[in-house]
PDB file of C-alpha atoms in Angstrom:
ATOM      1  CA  UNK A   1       7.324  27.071 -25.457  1.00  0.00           C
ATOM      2  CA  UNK A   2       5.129  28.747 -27.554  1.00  0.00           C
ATOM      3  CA  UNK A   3       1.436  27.825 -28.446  1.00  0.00           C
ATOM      4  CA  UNK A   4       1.766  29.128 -32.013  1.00  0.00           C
ATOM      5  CA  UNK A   5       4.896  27.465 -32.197  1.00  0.00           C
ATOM      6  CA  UNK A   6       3.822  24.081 -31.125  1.00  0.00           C
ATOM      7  CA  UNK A   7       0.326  23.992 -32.589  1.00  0.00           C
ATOM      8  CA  UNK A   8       2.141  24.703 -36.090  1.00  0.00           C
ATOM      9  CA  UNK A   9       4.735  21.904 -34.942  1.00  0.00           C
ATOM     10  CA  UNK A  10       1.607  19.096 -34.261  1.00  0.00           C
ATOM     11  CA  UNK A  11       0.040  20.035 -37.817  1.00  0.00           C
ATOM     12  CA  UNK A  12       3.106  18.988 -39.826  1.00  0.00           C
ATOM     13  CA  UNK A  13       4.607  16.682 -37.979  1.00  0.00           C
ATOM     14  CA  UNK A  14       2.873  12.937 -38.375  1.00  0.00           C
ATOM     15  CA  UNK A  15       0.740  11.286 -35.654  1.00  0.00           C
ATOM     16  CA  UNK A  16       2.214   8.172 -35.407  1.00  0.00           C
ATOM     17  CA  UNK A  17       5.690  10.121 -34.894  1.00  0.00           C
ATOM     18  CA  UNK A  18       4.180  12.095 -32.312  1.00  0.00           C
ATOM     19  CA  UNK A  19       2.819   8.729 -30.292  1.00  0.00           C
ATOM     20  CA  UNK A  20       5.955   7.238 -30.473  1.00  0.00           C
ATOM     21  CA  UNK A  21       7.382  10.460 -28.850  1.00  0.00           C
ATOM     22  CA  UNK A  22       4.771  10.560 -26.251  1.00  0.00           C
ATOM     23  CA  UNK A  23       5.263   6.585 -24.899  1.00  0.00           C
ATOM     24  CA  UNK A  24       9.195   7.359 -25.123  1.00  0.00           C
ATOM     25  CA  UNK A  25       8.537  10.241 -22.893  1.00  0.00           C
ATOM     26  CA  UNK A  26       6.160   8.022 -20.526  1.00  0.00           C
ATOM     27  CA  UNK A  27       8.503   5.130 -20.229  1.00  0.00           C
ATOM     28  CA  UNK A  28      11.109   8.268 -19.157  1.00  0.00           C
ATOM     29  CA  UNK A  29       8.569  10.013 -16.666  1.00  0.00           C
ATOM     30  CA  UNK A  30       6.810   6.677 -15.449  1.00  0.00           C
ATOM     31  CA  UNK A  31       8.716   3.727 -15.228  1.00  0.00           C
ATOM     32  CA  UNK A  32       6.882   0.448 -14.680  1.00  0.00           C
ATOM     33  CA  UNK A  33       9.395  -0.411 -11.762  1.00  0.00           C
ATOM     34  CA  UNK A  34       7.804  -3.998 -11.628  1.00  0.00           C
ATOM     35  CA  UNK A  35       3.954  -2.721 -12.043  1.00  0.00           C
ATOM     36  CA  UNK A  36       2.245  -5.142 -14.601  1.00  0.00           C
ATOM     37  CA  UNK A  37      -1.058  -3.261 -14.308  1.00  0.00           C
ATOM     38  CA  UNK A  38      -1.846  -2.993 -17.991  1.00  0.00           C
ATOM     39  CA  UNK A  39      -3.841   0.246 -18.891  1.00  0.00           C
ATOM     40  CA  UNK A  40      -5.119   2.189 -22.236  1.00  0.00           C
ATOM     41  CA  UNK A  41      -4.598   5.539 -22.024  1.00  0.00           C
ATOM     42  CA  UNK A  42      -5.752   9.160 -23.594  1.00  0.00           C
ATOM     43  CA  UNK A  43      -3.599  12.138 -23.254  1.00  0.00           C
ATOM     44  CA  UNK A  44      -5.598  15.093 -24.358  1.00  0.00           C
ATOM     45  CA  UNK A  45      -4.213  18.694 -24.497  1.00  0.00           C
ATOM     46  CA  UNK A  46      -7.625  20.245 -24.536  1.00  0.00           C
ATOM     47  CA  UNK A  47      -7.012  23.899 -25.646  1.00  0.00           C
ATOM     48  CA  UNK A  48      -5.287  22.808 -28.579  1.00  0.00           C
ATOM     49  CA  UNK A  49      -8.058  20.162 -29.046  1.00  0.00           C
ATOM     50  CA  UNK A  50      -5.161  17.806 -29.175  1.00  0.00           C
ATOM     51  CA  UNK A  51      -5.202  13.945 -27.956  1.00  0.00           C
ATOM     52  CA  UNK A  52      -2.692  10.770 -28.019  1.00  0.00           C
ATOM     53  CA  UNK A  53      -3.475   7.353 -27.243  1.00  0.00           C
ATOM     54  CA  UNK A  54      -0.999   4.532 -25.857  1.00  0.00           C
ATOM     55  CA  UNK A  55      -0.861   1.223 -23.935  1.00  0.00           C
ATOM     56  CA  UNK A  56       0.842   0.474 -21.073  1.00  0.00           C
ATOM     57  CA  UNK A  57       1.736  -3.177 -20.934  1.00  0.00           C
ATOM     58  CA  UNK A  58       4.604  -5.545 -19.306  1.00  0.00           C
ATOM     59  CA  UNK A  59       6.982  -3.701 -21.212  1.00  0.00           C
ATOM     60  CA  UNK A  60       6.453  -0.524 -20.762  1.00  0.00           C
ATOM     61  CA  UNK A  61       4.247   2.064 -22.827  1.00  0.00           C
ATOM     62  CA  UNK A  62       3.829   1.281 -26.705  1.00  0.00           C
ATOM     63  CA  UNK A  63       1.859   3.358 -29.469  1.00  0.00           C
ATOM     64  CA  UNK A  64      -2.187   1.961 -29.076  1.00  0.00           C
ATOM     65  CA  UNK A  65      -2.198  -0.657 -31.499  1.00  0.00           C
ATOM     66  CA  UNK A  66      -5.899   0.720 -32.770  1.00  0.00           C
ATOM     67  CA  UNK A  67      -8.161   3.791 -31.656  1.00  0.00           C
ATOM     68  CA  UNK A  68     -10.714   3.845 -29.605  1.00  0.00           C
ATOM     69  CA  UNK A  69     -12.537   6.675 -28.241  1.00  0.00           C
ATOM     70  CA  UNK A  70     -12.164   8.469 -25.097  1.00  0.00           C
ATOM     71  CA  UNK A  71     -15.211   6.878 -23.377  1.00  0.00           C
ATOM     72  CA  UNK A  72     -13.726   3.405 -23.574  1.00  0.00           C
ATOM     73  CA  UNK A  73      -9.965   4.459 -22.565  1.00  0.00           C
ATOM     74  CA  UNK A  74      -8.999   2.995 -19.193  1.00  0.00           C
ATOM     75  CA  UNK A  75      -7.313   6.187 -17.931  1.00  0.00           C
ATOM     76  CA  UNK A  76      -7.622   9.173 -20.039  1.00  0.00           C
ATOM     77  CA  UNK A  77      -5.266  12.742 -19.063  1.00  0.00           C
ATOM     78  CA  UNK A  78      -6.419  16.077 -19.349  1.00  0.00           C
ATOM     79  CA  UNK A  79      -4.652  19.586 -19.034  1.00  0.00           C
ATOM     80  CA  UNK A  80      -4.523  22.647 -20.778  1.00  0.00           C
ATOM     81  CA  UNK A  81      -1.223  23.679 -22.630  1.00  0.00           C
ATOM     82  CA  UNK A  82       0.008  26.198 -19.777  1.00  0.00           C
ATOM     83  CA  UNK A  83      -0.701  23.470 -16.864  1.00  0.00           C
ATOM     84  CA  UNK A  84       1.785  21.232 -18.880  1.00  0.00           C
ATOM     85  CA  UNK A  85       4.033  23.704 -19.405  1.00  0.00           C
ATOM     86  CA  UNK A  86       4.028  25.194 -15.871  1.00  0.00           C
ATOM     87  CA  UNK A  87       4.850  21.328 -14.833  1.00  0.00           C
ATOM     88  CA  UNK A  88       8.192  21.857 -15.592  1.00  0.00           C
ATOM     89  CA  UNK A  89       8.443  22.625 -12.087  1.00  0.00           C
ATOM     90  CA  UNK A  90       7.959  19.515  -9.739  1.00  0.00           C
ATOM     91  CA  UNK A  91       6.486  21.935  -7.103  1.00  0.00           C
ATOM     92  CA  UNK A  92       3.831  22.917  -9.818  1.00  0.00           C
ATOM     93  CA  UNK A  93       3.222  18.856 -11.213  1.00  0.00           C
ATOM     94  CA  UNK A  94       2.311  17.990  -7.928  1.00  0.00           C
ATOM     95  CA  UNK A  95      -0.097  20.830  -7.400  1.00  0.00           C
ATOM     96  CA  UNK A  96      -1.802  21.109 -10.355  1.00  0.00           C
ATOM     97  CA  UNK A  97      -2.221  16.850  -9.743  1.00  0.00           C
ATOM     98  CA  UNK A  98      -3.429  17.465  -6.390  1.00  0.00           C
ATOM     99  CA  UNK A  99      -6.327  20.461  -7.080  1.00  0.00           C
ATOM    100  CA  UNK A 100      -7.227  18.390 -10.632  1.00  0.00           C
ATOM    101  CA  UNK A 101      -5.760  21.022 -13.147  1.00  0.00           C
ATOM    102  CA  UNK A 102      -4.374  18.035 -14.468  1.00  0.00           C
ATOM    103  CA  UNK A 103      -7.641  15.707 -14.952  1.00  0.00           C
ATOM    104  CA  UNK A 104      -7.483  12.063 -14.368  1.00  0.00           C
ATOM    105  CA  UNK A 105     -10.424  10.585 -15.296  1.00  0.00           C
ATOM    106  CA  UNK A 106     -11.500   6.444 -15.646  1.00  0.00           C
ATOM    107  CA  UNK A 107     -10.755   3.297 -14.186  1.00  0.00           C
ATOM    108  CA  UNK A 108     -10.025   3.684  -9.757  1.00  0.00           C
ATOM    109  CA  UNK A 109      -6.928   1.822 -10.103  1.00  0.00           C
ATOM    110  CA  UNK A 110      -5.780   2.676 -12.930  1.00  0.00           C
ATOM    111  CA  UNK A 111      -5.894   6.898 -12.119  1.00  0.00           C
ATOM    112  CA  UNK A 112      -4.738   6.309  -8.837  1.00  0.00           C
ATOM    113  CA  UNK A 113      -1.650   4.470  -9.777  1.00  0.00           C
ATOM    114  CA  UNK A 114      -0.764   7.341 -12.340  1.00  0.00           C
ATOM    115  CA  UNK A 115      -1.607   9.712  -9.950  1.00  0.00           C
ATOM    116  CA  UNK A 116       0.824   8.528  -7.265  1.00  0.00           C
ATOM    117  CA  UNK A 117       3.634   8.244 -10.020  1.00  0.00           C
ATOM    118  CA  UNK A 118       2.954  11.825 -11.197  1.00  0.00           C
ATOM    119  CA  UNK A 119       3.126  13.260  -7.585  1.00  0.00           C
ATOM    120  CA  UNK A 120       6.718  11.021  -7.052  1.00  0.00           C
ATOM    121  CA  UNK A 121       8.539  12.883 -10.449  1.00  0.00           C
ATOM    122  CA  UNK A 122      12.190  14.417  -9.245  1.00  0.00           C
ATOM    123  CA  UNK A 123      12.909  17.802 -10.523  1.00  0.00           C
ATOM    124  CA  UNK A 124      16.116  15.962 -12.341  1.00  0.00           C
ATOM    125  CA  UNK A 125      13.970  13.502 -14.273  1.00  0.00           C
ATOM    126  CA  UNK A 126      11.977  16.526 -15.143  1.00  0.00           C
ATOM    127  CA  UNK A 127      14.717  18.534 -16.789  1.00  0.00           C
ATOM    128  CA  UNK A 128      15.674  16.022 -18.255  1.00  0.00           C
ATOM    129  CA  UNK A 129      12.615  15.319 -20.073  1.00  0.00           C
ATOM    130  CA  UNK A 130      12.092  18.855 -20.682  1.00  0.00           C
ATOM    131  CA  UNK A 131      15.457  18.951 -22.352  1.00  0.00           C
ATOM    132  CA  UNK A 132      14.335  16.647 -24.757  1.00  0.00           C
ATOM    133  CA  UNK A 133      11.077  18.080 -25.578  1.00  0.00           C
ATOM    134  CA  UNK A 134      12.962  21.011 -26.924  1.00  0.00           C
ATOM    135  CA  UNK A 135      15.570  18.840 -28.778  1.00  0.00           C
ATOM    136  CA  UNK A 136      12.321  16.478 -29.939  1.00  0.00           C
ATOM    137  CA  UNK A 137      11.213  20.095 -31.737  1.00  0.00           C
ATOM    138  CA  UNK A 138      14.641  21.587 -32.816  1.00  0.00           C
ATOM    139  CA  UNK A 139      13.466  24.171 -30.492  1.00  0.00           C
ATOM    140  CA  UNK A 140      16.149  26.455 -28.082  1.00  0.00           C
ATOM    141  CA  UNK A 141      15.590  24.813 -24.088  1.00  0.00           C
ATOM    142  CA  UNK A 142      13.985  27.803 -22.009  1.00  0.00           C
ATOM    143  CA  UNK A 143      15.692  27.852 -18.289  1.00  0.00           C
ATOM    144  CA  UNK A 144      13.201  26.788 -15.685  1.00  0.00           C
ATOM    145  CA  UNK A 145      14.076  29.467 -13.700  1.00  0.00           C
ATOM    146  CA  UNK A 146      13.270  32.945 -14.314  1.00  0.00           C
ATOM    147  CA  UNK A 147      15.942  34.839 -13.051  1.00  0.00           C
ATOM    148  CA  UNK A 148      13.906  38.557 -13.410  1.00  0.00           C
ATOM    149  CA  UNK A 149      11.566  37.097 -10.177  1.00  0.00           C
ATOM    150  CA  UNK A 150      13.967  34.107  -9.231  1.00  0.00           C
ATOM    151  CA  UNK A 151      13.415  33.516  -5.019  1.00  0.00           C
ATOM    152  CA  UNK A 152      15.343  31.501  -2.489  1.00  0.00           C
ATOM    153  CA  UNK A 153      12.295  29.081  -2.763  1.00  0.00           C
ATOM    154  CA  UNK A 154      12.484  28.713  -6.989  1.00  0.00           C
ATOM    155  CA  UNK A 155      15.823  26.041  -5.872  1.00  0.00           C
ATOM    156  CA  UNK A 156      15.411  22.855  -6.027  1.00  0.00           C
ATOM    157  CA  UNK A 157      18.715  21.308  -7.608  1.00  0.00           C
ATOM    158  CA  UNK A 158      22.183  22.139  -7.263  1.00  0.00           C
ATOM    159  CA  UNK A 159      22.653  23.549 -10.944  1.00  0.00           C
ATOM    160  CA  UNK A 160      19.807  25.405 -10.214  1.00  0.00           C
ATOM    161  CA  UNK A 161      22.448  27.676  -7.577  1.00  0.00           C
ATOM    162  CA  UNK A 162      24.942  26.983 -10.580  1.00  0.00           C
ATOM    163  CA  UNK A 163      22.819  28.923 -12.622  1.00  0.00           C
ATOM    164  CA  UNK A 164      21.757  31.627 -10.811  1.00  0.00           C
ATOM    165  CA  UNK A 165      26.023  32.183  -9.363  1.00  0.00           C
ATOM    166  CA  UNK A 166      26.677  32.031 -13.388  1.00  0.00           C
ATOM    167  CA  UNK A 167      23.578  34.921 -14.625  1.00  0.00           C
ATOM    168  CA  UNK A 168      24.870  36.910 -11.428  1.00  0.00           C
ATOM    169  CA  UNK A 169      27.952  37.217 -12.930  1.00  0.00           C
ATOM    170  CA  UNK A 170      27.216  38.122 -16.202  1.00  0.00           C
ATOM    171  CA  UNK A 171      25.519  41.259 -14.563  1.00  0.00           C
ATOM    172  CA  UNK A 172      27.917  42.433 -12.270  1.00  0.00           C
ATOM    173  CA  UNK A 173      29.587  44.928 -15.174  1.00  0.00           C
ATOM    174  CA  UNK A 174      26.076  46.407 -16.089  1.00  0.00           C
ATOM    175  CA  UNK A 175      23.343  45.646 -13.192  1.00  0.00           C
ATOM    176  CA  UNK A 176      25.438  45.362 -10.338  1.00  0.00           C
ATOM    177  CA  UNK A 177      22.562  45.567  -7.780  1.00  0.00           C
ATOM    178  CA  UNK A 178      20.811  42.727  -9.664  1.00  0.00           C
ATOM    179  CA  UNK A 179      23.752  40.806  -9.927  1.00  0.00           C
ATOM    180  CA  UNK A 180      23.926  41.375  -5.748  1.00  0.00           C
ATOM    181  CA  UNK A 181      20.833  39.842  -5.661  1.00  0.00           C
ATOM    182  CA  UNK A 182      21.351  37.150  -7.117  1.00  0.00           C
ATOM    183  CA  UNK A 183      24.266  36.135  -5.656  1.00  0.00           C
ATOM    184  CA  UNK A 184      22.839  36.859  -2.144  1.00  0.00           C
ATOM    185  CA  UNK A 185      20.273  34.367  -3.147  1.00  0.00           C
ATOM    186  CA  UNK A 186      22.875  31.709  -4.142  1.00  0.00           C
ATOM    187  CA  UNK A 187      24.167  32.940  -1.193  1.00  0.00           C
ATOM    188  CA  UNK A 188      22.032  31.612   1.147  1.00  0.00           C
ATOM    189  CA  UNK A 189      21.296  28.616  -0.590  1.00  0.00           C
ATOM    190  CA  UNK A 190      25.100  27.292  -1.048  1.00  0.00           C
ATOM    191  CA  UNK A 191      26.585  29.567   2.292  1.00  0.00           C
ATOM    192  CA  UNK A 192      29.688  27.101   2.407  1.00  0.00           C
ATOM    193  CA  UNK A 193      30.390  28.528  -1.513  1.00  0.00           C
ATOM    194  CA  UNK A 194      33.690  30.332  -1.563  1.00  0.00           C
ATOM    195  CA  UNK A 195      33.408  31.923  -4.814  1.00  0.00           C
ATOM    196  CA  UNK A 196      29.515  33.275  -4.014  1.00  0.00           C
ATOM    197  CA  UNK A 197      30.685  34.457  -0.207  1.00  0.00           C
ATOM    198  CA  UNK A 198      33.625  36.300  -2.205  1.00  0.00           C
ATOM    199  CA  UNK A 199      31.424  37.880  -4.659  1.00  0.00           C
ATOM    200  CA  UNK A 200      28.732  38.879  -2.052  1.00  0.00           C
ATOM    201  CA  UNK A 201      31.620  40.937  -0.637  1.00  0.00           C
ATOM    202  CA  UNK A 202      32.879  42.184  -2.857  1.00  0.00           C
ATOM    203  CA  UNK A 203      29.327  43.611  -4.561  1.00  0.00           C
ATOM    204  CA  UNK A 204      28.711  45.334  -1.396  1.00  0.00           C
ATOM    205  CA  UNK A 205      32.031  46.811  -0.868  1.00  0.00           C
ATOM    206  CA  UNK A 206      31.699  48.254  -4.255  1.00  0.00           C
ATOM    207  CA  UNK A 207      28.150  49.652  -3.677  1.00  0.00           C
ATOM    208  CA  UNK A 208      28.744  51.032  -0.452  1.00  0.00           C
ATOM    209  CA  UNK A 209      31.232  53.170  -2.172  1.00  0.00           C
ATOM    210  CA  UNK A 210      28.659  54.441  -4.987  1.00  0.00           C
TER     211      UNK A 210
END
């Protein structure tokens, strides 16, 4: 996602619209799961000098029903736009939670418990949240993976091997080295796949004879 793009998105689009988007994205990402710890929050995307403030009650996370400032926000969450963005990848949530590129700041109990949710997001409920996002801002979704540097190590989901069989493919008629590997990487992550061990072959027999 752009920074233009979303910056220029923010500025039209009303606040209260986009803090009703942000709880419906927490209750997604962090569900309560019988917590009644009730928190105020700040989300702040500090590059864009953006912020968002909601409540987490019994019910889930609501819209803050009036502002405060940061200083007297139970929790408040800090990152820059391209730590968010690179969280699309669970791998990358986890680390940039761990090494504090995404800042928790306030209350013990109340960073630790958002902490400890962060660090337990599947890749799946990612995705799917991402997917959203995109829909949220009429924007085309951007594949997680990028298949120009893709490695054995970039899977995490089963679609992600769907994807990678399916760009393969695609290439075989005008990259067919690329396409092999690709498919070599599918390969070894899905090695019981007929239709990848077939393709594998049948890249290589038609290489050999180039």
């Amino acid at each position: 996602m752009n920074k233009k793009i979303l910056n220029a998105a923010l500025t039209i689009m009303p606040k209260s619209i986009q803090a009703k988007a942000v709880a419906k994205g927490l209750n997604f990402l962090l569900p309560l799961a019988g917590d009644t710890q009730q928190l105020s929050i700040q989300l702040e995307l500090v590059d864009l000098k953006r912020s968002w403030q909601v409540e987490k009650t019994v019910n889930g996370y609501t819209t803050s029903s009036k502002k405060r400032p940061a200083a007297e926000q139970d929790v408040v969450i800090k990152a820059t736009l391209p730590v968010v963005l690179a969280c699309k990848d669970s791998r990358r949530l986890r680390a940039a939670v761990n090494s504090g590129d995404i800042e928790l700041l306030g209350c013990v109990n109340g960073k630790e418990q958002i902490a400890k949710q962060l660090l337990n997001i599947s890749q799946q409920r990612l995705d799917t949240l991402v997917e959203q996002c995109y829909k949220f801002f009429k924007l085309k979704p951007q594949p997680r993976i990028d298949i120009s540097s893709v490695t054995l190590s970039d899977i995490q989901l089963a679609k992600d091997v769907d994807f990678i069989r399916d760009e393969a493919v695609k290439l075989e008629k005008t990259n067919l080295k690329e396409a092999l590997r690709l498919m070599e990487i599918a390969h070894q992550a899905r090695p019981g796949g007929p239709f990848i061990k077939r393709k594998v072959e049948e890249y290589r027999s038609v290489l050999a004879l180039q």
